[in-house]
């Protein structure tokens, strides 16, 4: 138990709320009708924030209201919901929840890839609509003999690649740097990887540095038998360019777990039969979301017990309390 005041910006999972209620003084911002007045009164006492990718962006305007903020503990491995550069400038540590979701996201990615290629949701609809009674489901494309390119061979990208090894497909990747200790072919240019692949799996962080990495040119290079799988962030793919490519047959199909303006999905995608669309569920099992929630709590508890953050993000490396 610490005496630290922690602010939660919007309701989070019970594991986080109960954990923080036990460990510190938790303030629930959403319960205050006059948030301005609340922040004026309590803001200066707040030393930690717990937040989630689902609820708006944490940036300078909120940091200004919390002059004694030391740490932001964010739920999710992606933390494009927090201005980590600005936090770093102010000496605020930001933590995320890496590692505990790698296998779950990788499992879902393989499921989405197979669902997209073998048209599993379409086949399910076909049966339920009674169409099987009139004739067999049409033959589908295949994963056999495919060349899979992974964009972003990080923790999750590697977990996906390990699974793909079992499928006997060829695996290559692109990132800004070559990864040590892997035997997959490295493409220093994304265009080169797209040209050499007929499946692209996108699993980079979101944010400005990856915005619209997958654009019309990359989709054209992927080609007419190509399949795009996006389990990263919607912002990484130029959604309008993707819609055009799917309409024109520039690529074959797509499996998408993330979108540019969630939870709104363009009607044009919804109406397409040759795509598989998921409501951002890659890490969304009870098991894994609880593990992520626990890591949000553990980061704050560790910090306020003087043991430093467990999983600080790159932009706010921890150099000890004195640094
Ligand atoms: O570029 P590198 O060598 O730093 O490799 C990272 C790659 N990456 C990029 N690749 C191409 N262009 C970029 N601008 C770019 N920025 C980053 O993405 C690295 O291999 C990979 C990210 O790996 P990790 O940091 O280990 O993240 P993790 O845990 O695999 O999660 C990836 C993303 C999250 O940020 C969420 O957006 C999503 O998966 O759930």
PDB file of N, CA, C and O in Angstrom, residues 32 47 78 100 119 191 207 239 287 316:
ATOM      1  N   UNK A  32     -16.443  12.391 -12.161  1.00  0.00           N
ATOM      2  CA  UNK A  32     -16.578  13.799 -11.762  1.00  0.00           C
ATOM      3  C   UNK A  32     -17.218  14.600 -12.883  1.00  0.00           C
ATOM      4  O   UNK A  32     -16.675  14.677 -13.986  1.00  0.00           O
ATOM      5  N   UNK A  47       0.251  11.616  -8.769  1.00  0.00           N
ATOM      6  CA  UNK A  47       1.631  11.212  -9.098  1.00  0.00           C
ATOM      7  C   UNK A  47       1.675  10.110 -10.147  1.00  0.00           C
ATOM      8  O   UNK A  47       2.733   9.814 -10.705  1.00  0.00           O
ATOM      9  N   UNK A  78       0.830  -1.187 -27.725  1.00  0.00           N
ATOM     10  CA  UNK A  78       0.896   0.067 -28.466  1.00  0.00           C
ATOM     11  C   UNK A  78       0.557   1.196 -27.510  1.00  0.00           C
ATOM     12  O   UNK A  78      -0.327   1.062 -26.661  1.00  0.00           O
ATOM     13  N   UNK A 100       3.303  -9.901 -22.585  1.00  0.00           N
ATOM     14  CA  UNK A 100       2.242 -10.786 -22.073  1.00  0.00           C
ATOM     15  C   UNK A 100       1.159 -11.081 -23.107  1.00  0.00           C
ATOM     16  O   UNK A 100       0.309 -11.947 -22.882  1.00  0.00           O
ATOM     17  N   UNK A 119     -11.454 -18.380 -46.517  1.00  0.00           N
ATOM     18  CA  UNK A 119     -12.827 -17.815 -46.466  1.00  0.00           C
ATOM     19  C   UNK A 119     -13.694 -18.506 -45.403  1.00  0.00           C
ATOM     20  O   UNK A 119     -14.846 -18.872 -45.665  1.00  0.00           O
ATOM     21  N   UNK A 191       9.100  -1.736 -49.978  1.00  0.00           N
ATOM     22  CA  UNK A 191       8.680  -2.009 -51.349  1.00  0.00           C
ATOM     23  C   UNK A 191       9.287  -3.331 -51.831  1.00  0.00           C
ATOM     24  O   UNK A 191       8.603  -4.159 -52.445  1.00  0.00           O
ATOM     25  N   UNK A 207       1.230   5.361 -34.751  1.00  0.00           N
ATOM     26  CA  UNK A 207       1.856   6.677 -34.558  1.00  0.00           C
ATOM     27  C   UNK A 207       2.364   7.276 -35.855  1.00  0.00           C
ATOM     28  O   UNK A 207       2.238   6.679 -36.926  1.00  0.00           O
ATOM     29  N   UNK A 239      -6.261   3.455 -45.546  1.00  0.00           N
ATOM     30  CA  UNK A 239      -7.498   2.678 -45.697  1.00  0.00           C
ATOM     31  C   UNK A 239      -8.184   2.956 -47.043  1.00  0.00           C
ATOM     32  O   UNK A 239      -8.739   2.048 -47.661  1.00  0.00           O
ATOM     33  N   UNK A 287      -7.940 -14.293 -20.444  1.00  0.00           N
ATOM     34  CA  UNK A 287      -6.610 -14.618 -19.910  1.00  0.00           C
ATOM     35  C   UNK A 287      -5.606 -13.491 -20.177  1.00  0.00           C
ATOM     36  O   UNK A 287      -4.937 -12.987 -19.274  1.00  0.00           O
ATOM     37  N   UNK A 316      10.972   6.833 -22.856  1.00  0.00           N
ATOM     38  CA  UNK A 316      11.203   7.271 -21.475  1.00  0.00           C
ATOM     39  C   UNK A 316      11.998   6.198 -20.724  1.00  0.00           C
ATOM     40  O   UNK A 316      11.502   5.611 -19.767  1.00  0.00           O
TER      41      UNK A 316
END
